[in-house]
């Protein structure tokens, strides 16, 4: 156990030889961090989470020295020494000392560090209007150089093997089952698990080749925004010292961790730039096919680690609720990566007006990384009309006549082809009431050699009527659909089109949108 008086002693400015004006204590699930003026002391908690074990004094000493040694690779001027906390005098007061020095009984150890300037932390800099994205090229350059020099081969290759990757994932899922329904829904848990093991099976040869080519390195293991300082030089600190399995990894995994953190914080463009620059500077073209897999892994790990706070008796009710919400967000991001398509695909989200196809398309697009083409908007673009311009014409008349519809679908397919050829998945949100239009779309997918799925949204009439009446009151809505023409559209819908059942899915959009989304994602993944 951590010494009962340690936190109180180290929270007192008088405890430190340099006498700081004040001390701020921050705790994580595995450590206490004392910010004492221009110095920082980090004490490891006496905990055992399976993947780390700090339960004995000797283990804490060992891992303090490992933290010092490993972090000096990327932050040599920041990590100063390992200090001791000792009991002295009759009253057993706690004092700081040097490891190996004389004195009273050692009760714990601390890593002593120079405090880094908080205003130069990347997480703070990135929000500034004048932030220079070229910083990520410099980070990619530093990381690529670090990886070239990092140890590889032997035990590192063994620990970074596909077998260890599988073990890490199995451990993740075993350790998070208890949080199903608390921080991760059951459907997300199962979906992510299925994705991970299917990806590993389909890419077994690639993962094995990465080991043979020494892409497995003794890296950082915890590379995210809060561990990077951009000052006179780039400082990357706080690597993982407690478990070689998490540090010995594919360099693609290391790059993916930072990219995931950028995505999580809303900086997807910076993430893409960093990954592209790293792949180029490292001369690693295969990396791009692995990034999404490793992003999923690290988002899941973050969700797991934050979930552990729910079991920490030192964290109060408010802190646990904040942790729960944070973990939910990380697991949801892992779910997005698991759903993300690794190749272009053409998805039609179809159905009668008011059946919820646009809602489903808008939910599916960010999960899949897809571009949405809405024929409601495209139709008006063809005539230089604003999307919100209302055109209350009779069914099949005006811009909704057959000839104009044919032009609209032809334009949608032309635009989809350009996007698909650039490598992007595409969702076309349209009624597709004519069988030939659906068949034309499938023919396009076959010609380009991309997967194809038609998702038809169906819904009871009473729900459609309520939606259409609500939509008519929304000035932002692009659709001109109205209840009075719904029945006409329903009677003018070609049911027979000859599309294979393997290429179509029907969803009841009267059910919750997230349920419809999950059915669609699961079908695409299968």
Coordinates of C-alpha atoms in Angstrom, one line a residue:
X1 CA 0.0 0.0 0.0
X2 CA 1.0 3.6 -0.6
X3 CA 2.3 5.1 2.7
X4 CA -0.7 6.7 4.5
X5 CA 1.1 10.0 5.0
X6 CA 2.8 10.3 1.6
X7 CA 0.1 12.3 -0.2
X8 CA -0.2 14.8 2.6
X9 CA 3.6 15.1 3.0
X10 CA 4.2 15.6 -0.7
X11 CA 1.4 18.2 -1.0
X12 CA 3.3 20.4 1.5
X13 CA 5.7 22.9 -0.2
X14 CA 8.1 22.5 2.8
X15 CA 8.7 18.9 1.8
X16 CA 10.8 19.9 -1.2
X17 CA 14.4 21.2 -0.9
X18 CA 13.8 24.0 -3.5
X19 CA 10.7 25.3 -1.5
X20 CA 8.1 25.9 -4.2
X21 CA 5.4 28.5 -3.6
X22 CA 2.8 25.8 -3.9
X23 CA 2.1 22.2 -4.8
X24 CA -0.6 20.8 -7.1
X25 CA -1.4 17.2 -6.9
X26 CA -2.9 15.3 -9.9
X27 CA -3.7 11.6 -9.9
X28 CA -4.3 9.0 -12.5
X29 CA -5.4 5.4 -12.1
X30 CA -1.7 4.4 -11.6
X31 CA 0.1 7.4 -10.1
X32 CA 0.2 10.5 -8.0
X33 CA 1.9 13.5 -9.7
X34 CA 3.0 16.4 -7.6
X35 CA 3.7 19.7 -9.5
X36 CA 6.1 21.6 -7.1
X37 CA 7.0 24.8 -8.8
X38 CA 9.4 24.2 -11.6
X39 CA 9.8 20.5 -10.7
X40 CA 7.5 17.5 -10.9
X41 CA 7.6 14.3 -8.8
X42 CA 5.7 11.2 -9.9
X43 CA 4.9 8.4 -7.5
X44 CA 3.5 5.1 -8.6
X45 CA 0.4 3.8 -6.9
X46 CA 0.7 0.3 -5.3
X47 CA -1.8 -1.2 -7.8
X48 CA -2.0 -4.3 -9.9
X49 CA -4.1 -4.2 -13.1
X50 CA -2.8 -7.3 -14.6
X51 CA -1.1 -5.4 -17.4
X52 CA 1.0 -3.6 -14.7
X53 CA 2.1 -4.5 -11.2
X54 CA 3.4 -1.8 -8.8
X55 CA 2.4 -3.7 -5.6
X56 CA 5.9 -4.0 -4.1
X57 CA 8.5 -1.4 -3.2
X58 CA 11.1 -3.1 -5.4
X59 CA 8.8 -3.1 -8.4
X60 CA 8.1 0.6 -8.0
X61 CA 11.8 1.3 -7.8
X62 CA 12.5 -0.8 -10.9
X63 CA 9.8 0.9 -13.0
X64 CA 10.9 4.4 -11.8
X65 CA 14.3 3.7 -13.2
X66 CA 12.8 2.3 -16.4
X67 CA 10.7 5.4 -16.8
X68 CA 13.9 7.5 -16.4
X69 CA 15.9 5.5 -18.9
X70 CA 13.2 5.2 -21.6
X71 CA 12.0 8.7 -21.5
X72 CA 15.5 10.1 -21.8
X73 CA 15.4 8.9 -25.4
X74 CA 13.0 11.6 -26.5
X75 CA 13.2 14.0 -23.5
X76 CA 16.7 13.9 -22.2
X77 CA 16.6 17.3 -20.4
X78 CA 13.3 16.7 -18.8
X79 CA 13.9 13.5 -16.8
X80 CA 16.4 14.2 -14.0
X81 CA 16.6 11.3 -11.5
X82 CA 14.9 8.8 -9.3
X83 CA 14.3 10.2 -5.8
X84 CA 13.5 8.3 -2.6
X85 CA 10.8 9.1 0.0
X86 CA 12.2 8.0 3.4
X87 CA 11.0 7.9 7.0
X88 CA 13.4 9.7 9.4
X89 CA 13.5 10.7 13.1
X90 CA 11.4 9.4 16.0
X91 CA 8.3 10.9 14.5
X92 CA 8.8 9.0 11.2
X93 CA 8.5 12.2 9.2
X94 CA 8.9 11.7 5.4
X95 CA 11.8 13.3 3.5
X96 CA 13.2 13.3 0.0
X97 CA 16.5 11.8 -0.9
X98 CA 18.6 10.4 -3.7
X99 CA 18.2 6.7 -4.6
X100 CA 21.2 4.9 -3.1
X101 CA 21.8 7.6 -0.5
X102 CA 22.0 7.0 3.2
X103 CA 19.2 7.8 5.6
X104 CA 16.0 6.2 7.1
X105 CA 13.7 3.6 5.8
X106 CA 12.7 4.0 2.2
X107 CA 8.9 3.9 1.9
X108 CA 8.6 4.8 -1.8
X109 CA 10.2 6.2 -5.0
X110 CA 9.5 9.1 -7.3
X111 CA 10.6 10.1 -10.7
X112 CA 11.9 13.7 -10.5
X113 CA 11.4 15.8 -13.7
X114 CA 11.8 19.3 -14.9
X115 CA 8.4 20.9 -15.4
X116 CA 7.6 21.5 -19.0
X117 CA 6.0 24.8 -20.0
X118 CA 2.3 24.2 -20.0
X119 CA 1.7 27.0 -22.6
X120 CA 3.8 25.1 -25.1
X121 CA 1.9 21.8 -24.8
X122 CA 0.6 20.8 -28.2
X123 CA -2.9 20.4 -26.8
X124 CA -2.9 24.1 -26.0
X125 CA -1.1 25.3 -29.1
X126 CA -3.3 23.5 -31.5
X127 CA -6.4 25.6 -30.6
X128 CA -4.7 28.9 -31.5
X129 CA -5.9 30.6 -34.7
X130 CA -2.3 31.1 -35.8
X131 CA -1.3 27.4 -35.2
X132 CA 1.0 26.2 -38.0
X133 CA 0.0 22.7 -39.2
X134 CA 3.6 22.2 -40.3
X135 CA 4.3 21.2 -36.7
X136 CA 2.9 17.8 -37.5
X137 CA 5.5 17.4 -40.3
X138 CA 8.2 18.2 -37.7
X139 CA 6.6 15.7 -35.3
X140 CA 6.5 13.0 -38.0
X141 CA 10.1 13.7 -38.8
X142 CA 11.2 13.3 -35.2
X143 CA 9.2 10.2 -34.7
X144 CA 10.4 8.6 -37.9
X145 CA 14.1 9.3 -36.8
X146 CA 13.4 7.9 -33.4
X147 CA 11.9 4.7 -34.8
X148 CA 14.9 4.2 -37.1
X149 CA 17.2 4.2 -34.1
X150 CA 14.9 2.4 -31.7
X151 CA 15.8 -1.2 -30.8
X152 CA 14.3 -4.1 -32.9
X153 CA 14.7 -7.8 -33.4
X154 CA 14.8 -10.7 -31.0
X155 CA 12.4 -10.3 -28.1
X156 CA 11.0 -7.1 -29.5
X157 CA 9.9 -8.8 -32.7
X158 CA 8.5 -11.7 -30.6
X159 CA 6.5 -9.4 -28.4
X160 CA 5.3 -7.3 -31.5
X161 CA 4.2 -10.5 -33.3
X162 CA 0.6 -11.1 -34.5
X163 CA 0.2 -13.6 -31.6
X164 CA 0.9 -10.8 -29.1
X165 CA -1.3 -8.4 -31.0
X166 CA -4.1 -11.0 -30.7
X167 CA -3.3 -11.5 -27.0
X168 CA -3.5 -7.7 -26.3
X169 CA -7.0 -7.6 -27.9
X170 CA -8.2 -10.6 -26.1
X171 CA -7.0 -9.0 -22.9
X172 CA -8.8 -5.8 -23.7
X173 CA -12.1 -7.6 -24.3
X174 CA -11.8 -9.7 -21.2
X175 CA -11.0 -6.7 -19.0
X176 CA -13.9 -4.6 -20.4
X177 CA -16.7 -7.2 -20.3
X178 CA -17.5 -5.9 -16.8
X179 CA -18.2 -2.4 -18.3
X180 CA -20.7 -3.5 -20.8
X181 CA -23.8 -1.4 -20.2
X182 CA -21.8 1.1 -18.2
X183 CA -19.2 2.6 -20.6
X184 CA -19.7 0.5 -23.7
X185 CA -23.0 -0.9 -25.1
X186 CA -23.1 -4.6 -25.8
X187 CA -23.7 -4.1 -29.6
X188 CA -20.5 -1.9 -29.8
X189 CA -18.5 -4.4 -27.8
X190 CA -19.5 -7.3 -30.1
X191 CA -19.1 -5.3 -33.3
X192 CA -15.6 -4.1 -32.4
X193 CA -14.5 -7.5 -31.3
X194 CA -15.7 -9.1 -34.6
X195 CA -14.0 -6.4 -36.6
X196 CA -10.6 -6.8 -34.8
X197 CA -10.4 -10.6 -35.2
X198 CA -11.7 -10.6 -38.8
X199 CA -9.1 -7.9 -39.8
X200 CA -6.3 -10.0 -38.2
X201 CA -7.4 -13.1 -40.1
X202 CA -7.6 -11.3 -43.4
X203 CA -4.3 -9.5 -42.9
X204 CA -2.3 -12.2 -41.3
X205 CA 0.4 -12.2 -44.0
X206 CA 0.9 -8.5 -43.8
X207 CA 1.2 -8.5 -40.1
X208 CA 3.8 -11.3 -40.2
X209 CA 5.7 -9.5 -43.0
X210 CA 5.9 -6.4 -40.8
X211 CA 7.8 -8.4 -38.2
X212 CA 10.2 -9.9 -40.7
X213 CA 11.0 -6.4 -42.0
X214 CA 11.7 -5.1 -38.5
X215 CA 8.8 -2.6 -38.4
X216 CA 8.4 -3.6 -34.8
X217 CA 10.3 -1.2 -32.6
X218 CA 10.8 -0.3 -28.9
X219 CA 8.7 2.8 -29.1
X220 CA 6.9 5.2 -26.9
X221 CA 3.6 3.4 -26.4
X222 CA 1.5 6.3 -25.3
X223 CA 1.8 9.0 -27.9
X224 CA -0.9 11.6 -27.7
X225 CA -1.4 15.4 -27.6
X226 CA -0.8 15.7 -23.9
X227 CA 2.6 14.1 -24.2
X228 CA 4.1 16.5 -26.7
X229 CA 5.6 19.9 -26.1
X230 CA 6.6 22.2 -29.0
X231 CA 9.2 24.7 -27.7
X232 CA 12.8 25.3 -29.0
X233 CA 12.5 21.6 -30.0
X234 CA 9.8 19.0 -29.9
X235 CA 9.8 17.1 -26.6
X236 CA 7.8 13.8 -26.4
X237 CA 7.5 12.5 -22.8
X238 CA 5.7 10.0 -20.5
X239 CA 6.3 6.8 -22.5
X240 CA 5.1 3.5 -21.2
X241 CA 7.6 1.8 -18.9
X242 CA 5.5 -0.7 -17.1
X243 CA 4.8 -3.2 -19.8
X244 CA 6.9 -4.1 -22.8
X245 CA 3.9 -5.5 -24.7
X246 CA 2.5 -2.0 -25.0
X247 CA 5.8 -0.4 -26.0
X248 CA 7.1 -3.0 -28.4
X249 CA 4.8 -2.4 -31.4
X250 CA 4.5 -1.8 -35.1
X251 CA 5.6 1.8 -35.9
X252 CA 2.2 2.0 -37.6
X253 CA 0.6 1.6 -34.2
X254 CA 2.7 4.4 -32.7
X255 CA 1.6 6.8 -35.5
X256 CA -2.0 5.6 -35.2
X257 CA -2.1 6.5 -31.5
X258 CA -1.4 10.2 -32.1
X259 CA -3.7 10.2 -35.2
X260 CA -6.5 8.7 -33.0
X261 CA -6.0 11.4 -30.4
X262 CA -6.2 14.1 -33.0
X263 CA -9.4 12.6 -34.4
X264 CA -10.8 12.4 -30.8
X265 CA -10.2 16.1 -30.3
X266 CA -11.7 17.1 -33.6
X267 CA -8.5 17.6 -35.7
X268 CA -9.1 15.0 -38.4
X269 CA -7.2 17.1 -41.0
X270 CA -4.1 17.3 -38.8
X271 CA -4.4 13.6 -38.2
X272 CA -4.4 12.9 -42.0
X273 CA -1.5 15.2 -42.5
X274 CA 0.6 13.6 -39.8
X275 CA -0.1 10.1 -41.0
X276 CA 0.7 10.9 -44.6
X277 CA 3.9 12.8 -43.6
X278 CA 5.0 10.0 -41.3
X279 CA 4.5 7.3 -44.0
X280 CA 6.5 9.4 -46.5
X281 CA 9.3 10.2 -44.1
X282 CA 9.5 6.6 -42.8
X283 CA 9.3 5.2 -46.3
X284 CA 6.4 3.0 -45.2
X285 CA 3.7 2.7 -47.8
X286 CA 2.0 -0.3 -46.1
X287 CA 1.3 1.8 -43.0
X288 CA -1.8 3.5 -44.5
X289 CA -3.6 0.1 -44.7
X290 CA -3.0 -0.5 -41.0
X291 CA -3.7 2.9 -39.5
X292 CA -7.5 2.4 -39.0
X293 CA -6.9 -1.0 -37.3
X294 CA -4.5 0.5 -34.8
X295 CA -6.6 3.6 -34.3
X296 CA -9.4 1.3 -33.2
X297 CA -7.1 -0.5 -30.8
X298 CA -5.9 2.6 -29.1
X299 CA -9.3 4.2 -28.9
X300 CA -10.4 1.0 -27.2
X301 CA -7.5 1.0 -24.8
X302 CA -8.2 4.5 -23.8
X303 CA -11.8 3.6 -23.1
X304 CA -10.7 0.7 -21.1
X305 CA -8.1 2.6 -19.0
X306 CA -10.6 5.4 -18.3
X307 CA -13.2 2.8 -17.3
X308 CA -10.8 1.5 -14.6
X309 CA -11.3 4.8 -12.7
X310 CA -14.8 3.6 -11.9
X311 CA -13.2 1.0 -9.6
X312 CA -10.8 3.4 -7.9
X313 CA -11.9 4.1 -4.3
X314 CA -9.8 7.3 -4.3
X315 CA -12.0 8.9 -7.0
X316 CA -15.2 10.6 -5.9
X317 CA -18.7 10.2 -7.4
X318 CA -18.3 13.2 -9.6
X319 CA -14.9 12.1 -10.9
X320 CA -16.3 8.7 -11.7
X321 CA -19.2 10.1 -13.7
X322 CA -16.7 12.3 -15.7
X323 CA -14.7 9.1 -16.3
X324 CA -17.7 7.2 -17.4
X325 CA -18.6 9.8 -20.0
X326 CA -15.0 10.0 -21.2
X327 CA -14.8 6.3 -21.6
X328 CA -18.1 6.2 -23.5
X329 CA -16.7 8.7 -26.1
X330 CA -13.5 6.6 -26.6
X331 CA -15.4 3.4 -27.0
X332 CA -17.7 5.1 -29.5
X333 CA -14.7 6.3 -31.5
X334 CA -13.4 2.7 -31.5
X335 CA -16.8 1.7 -32.9
X336 CA -16.4 4.3 -35.7
X337 CA -13.0 2.9 -36.6
X338 CA -14.4 -0.6 -36.6
X339 CA -17.2 0.5 -39.0
X340 CA -14.8 2.5 -41.2
X341 CA -14.5 1.0 -44.7
X342 CA -10.9 0.3 -45.8
X343 CA -11.9 0.6 -49.5
X344 CA -14.4 2.5 -51.6
X345 CA -17.9 1.2 -51.7
X346 CA -21.2 2.4 -53.2
X347 CA -24.2 2.5 -50.8
X348 CA -27.7 3.5 -51.8
X349 CA -29.9 4.6 -49.0
X350 CA -33.4 4.5 -50.6
X351 CA -37.0 4.6 -49.8
X352 CA -40.2 6.7 -50.1
X353 CA -40.2 10.3 -48.9
X354 CA -40.3 10.6 -45.1
X355 CA -39.0 7.1 -44.4
X356 CA -35.8 8.4 -42.8
X357 CA -33.3 7.8 -45.4
X358 CA -31.5 11.1 -45.0
X359 CA -31.3 10.7 -41.3
X360 CA -29.7 7.2 -41.8
X361 CA -27.3 8.6 -44.4
X362 CA -26.2 11.4 -42.2
X363 CA -25.5 9.0 -39.3
X364 CA -23.7 6.4 -41.5
X365 CA -21.4 8.8 -43.4
X366 CA -19.1 9.8 -40.5
X367 CA -18.9 6.2 -39.3
X368 CA -18.0 4.9 -42.7
X369 CA -15.8 7.9 -43.8
X370 CA -18.2 8.2 -46.7
X371 CA -19.3 11.2 -48.8
X372 CA -23.1 11.7 -49.1
X373 CA -24.7 12.7 -52.4
X374 CA -28.3 13.9 -51.8
X375 CA -30.4 13.9 -54.9
X376 CA -32.8 16.4 -53.2
X377 CA -29.9 18.9 -53.2
X378 CA -28.3 17.8 -56.5
X379 CA -31.6 18.2 -58.4
X380 CA -31.7 21.9 -57.3
X381 CA -28.0 22.4 -58.0
X382 CA -28.7 21.4 -61.6
X383 CA -31.0 24.4 -61.9
X384 CA -29.0 26.8 -59.8
X385 CA -31.6 26.7 -57.0
X386 CA -30.8 27.0 -53.3
X387 CA -31.3 23.7 -51.4
X388 CA -34.0 25.3 -49.2
X389 CA -36.0 26.8 -52.1
X390 CA -39.5 25.2 -51.9
X391 CA -41.1 23.8 -55.1
X392 CA -44.7 22.7 -54.3
X393 CA -45.6 21.2 -57.6
X394 CA -47.8 18.3 -58.5
X395 CA -46.4 14.8 -58.3
X396 CA -44.0 14.1 -61.2
X397 CA -44.1 17.7 -62.5
X398 CA -41.6 20.5 -62.8
X399 CA -38.1 19.6 -61.5
X400 CA -39.6 16.3 -60.3
X401 CA -40.6 15.2 -63.8
X402 CA -39.2 11.9 -65.2
X403 CA -36.7 13.7 -67.6
X404 CA -35.3 15.8 -64.8
X405 CA -35.1 12.8 -62.5
X406 CA -33.1 10.9 -65.1
X407 CA -30.7 13.8 -65.4
X408 CA -30.4 14.0 -61.6
X409 CA -29.6 10.3 -61.2
X410 CA -27.1 10.4 -64.1
X411 CA -25.3 13.3 -62.4
X412 CA -25.4 11.5 -59.0
X413 CA -23.8 8.4 -60.6
X414 CA -21.2 10.5 -62.4
X415 CA -20.2 12.3 -59.2
X416 CA -20.2 9.0 -57.3
X417 CA -17.8 7.5 -59.9
X418 CA -15.3 10.3 -59.4
X419 CA -15.4 9.9 -55.7
X420 CA -15.1 6.1 -55.8
X421 CA -12.1 6.3 -58.2
X422 CA -10.4 8.7 -55.7
X423 CA -10.8 6.0 -53.0
X424 CA -13.8 7.4 -51.1
X425 CA -16.9 5.4 -50.1
X426 CA -20.1 7.0 -51.3
X427 CA -23.6 7.1 -50.0
X428 CA -26.3 8.2 -52.5
X429 CA -29.4 9.4 -50.5
X430 CA -32.3 9.1 -53.0
X431 CA -35.7 7.5 -53.4
X432 CA -34.6 5.3 -56.4
X433 CA -38.1 4.6 -57.3
X434 CA -37.2 3.2 -60.7
X435 CA -35.7 -0.3 -61.0
X436 CA -33.5 0.8 -63.9
X437 CA -31.9 3.5 -61.6
X438 CA -31.0 0.9 -59.0
X439 CA -29.7 -1.5 -61.6
X440 CA -27.6 1.3 -63.2
X441 CA -26.1 2.0 -59.7
X442 CA -25.1 -1.6 -59.2
X443 CA -23.7 -1.8 -62.7
X444 CA -21.5 1.3 -61.9
X445 CA -20.2 -0.5 -58.7
X446 CA -19.4 -3.6 -60.7
X447 CA -17.7 -1.6 -63.4
X448 CA -15.5 0.1 -60.8
X449 CA -14.9 -3.2 -58.8
X450 CA -16.3 -1.8 -55.5
X451 CA -18.8 -3.4 -53.0
X452 CA -22.4 -2.4 -53.4
X453 CA -25.3 -2.3 -51.0
X454 CA -28.8 -1.0 -51.3
X455 CA -30.5 -0.1 -48.0
X456 CA -34.2 0.5 -48.3
X457 CA -35.9 2.4 -45.4
X458 CA -39.5 1.4 -44.7
X459 CA -41.8 3.0 -42.2
X460 CA -45.6 2.9 -41.2
X461 CA -47.7 5.5 -42.9
X462 CA -48.7 7.3 -39.7
X463 CA -45.0 7.9 -38.8
X464 CA -44.3 9.2 -42.3
X465 CA -47.1 11.7 -42.1
X466 CA -45.9 13.1 -38.8
X467 CA -42.4 13.4 -40.2
X468 CA -43.5 15.1 -43.4
X469 CA -45.6 17.6 -41.6
X470 CA -42.7 18.4 -39.2
X471 CA -40.3 18.7 -42.1
X472 CA -42.6 21.2 -43.9
X473 CA -42.2 23.6 -41.0
X474 CA -38.3 23.4 -41.1
X475 CA -36.9 26.3 -43.3
X476 CA -33.5 24.4 -43.5
X477 CA -35.0 21.3 -45.1
X478 CA -34.0 20.6 -48.7
X479 CA -36.7 18.0 -49.5
X480 CA -40.0 19.1 -51.0
X481 CA -41.8 15.9 -49.9
X482 CA -45.4 16.4 -48.7
X483 CA -48.0 14.0 -47.3
X484 CA -50.4 14.8 -50.2
X485 CA -48.0 13.3 -52.8
X486 CA -46.7 10.5 -50.6
X487 CA -49.4 8.1 -51.7
X488 CA -48.7 8.9 -55.4
X489 CA -45.1 8.1 -54.9
X490 CA -45.9 4.9 -53.1
X491 CA -48.0 3.7 -56.0
X492 CA -45.3 4.6 -58.5
X493 CA -42.5 2.7 -57.0
X494 CA -41.0 -0.3 -58.9
X495 CA -40.7 -3.2 -56.6
X496 CA -39.0 -5.7 -58.9
X497 CA -35.5 -4.9 -59.8
X498 CA -33.6 -8.2 -59.9
X499 CA -30.9 -7.1 -57.4
X500 CA -29.4 -10.0 -55.5
X501 CA -30.5 -10.4 -51.8
X502 CA -26.8 -10.2 -50.8
X503 CA -26.7 -6.7 -52.1
X504 CA -29.8 -5.3 -50.3
X505 CA -31.0 -4.6 -46.8
X506 CA -34.4 -3.5 -45.5
X507 CA -34.5 -1.4 -42.3
X508 CA -37.6 -0.5 -40.3
X509 CA -36.9 3.2 -39.8
X510 CA -39.7 3.6 -37.2
X511 CA -37.1 2.0 -34.8
X512 CA -34.4 4.2 -33.2
X513 CA -32.0 5.7 -35.7
X514 CA -29.0 4.1 -33.9
X515 CA -30.6 0.7 -34.3
X516 CA -31.1 1.2 -38.0
X517 CA -27.5 2.5 -38.2
X518 CA -26.1 -0.6 -36.4
X519 CA -28.0 -3.0 -38.7
X520 CA -26.6 -1.1 -41.7
X521 CA -23.0 -1.1 -40.4
X522 CA -23.2 -4.8 -39.4
X523 CA -24.4 -5.7 -42.9
X524 CA -21.6 -3.7 -44.6
X525 CA -19.0 -5.3 -42.4
X526 CA -20.3 -8.8 -43.1

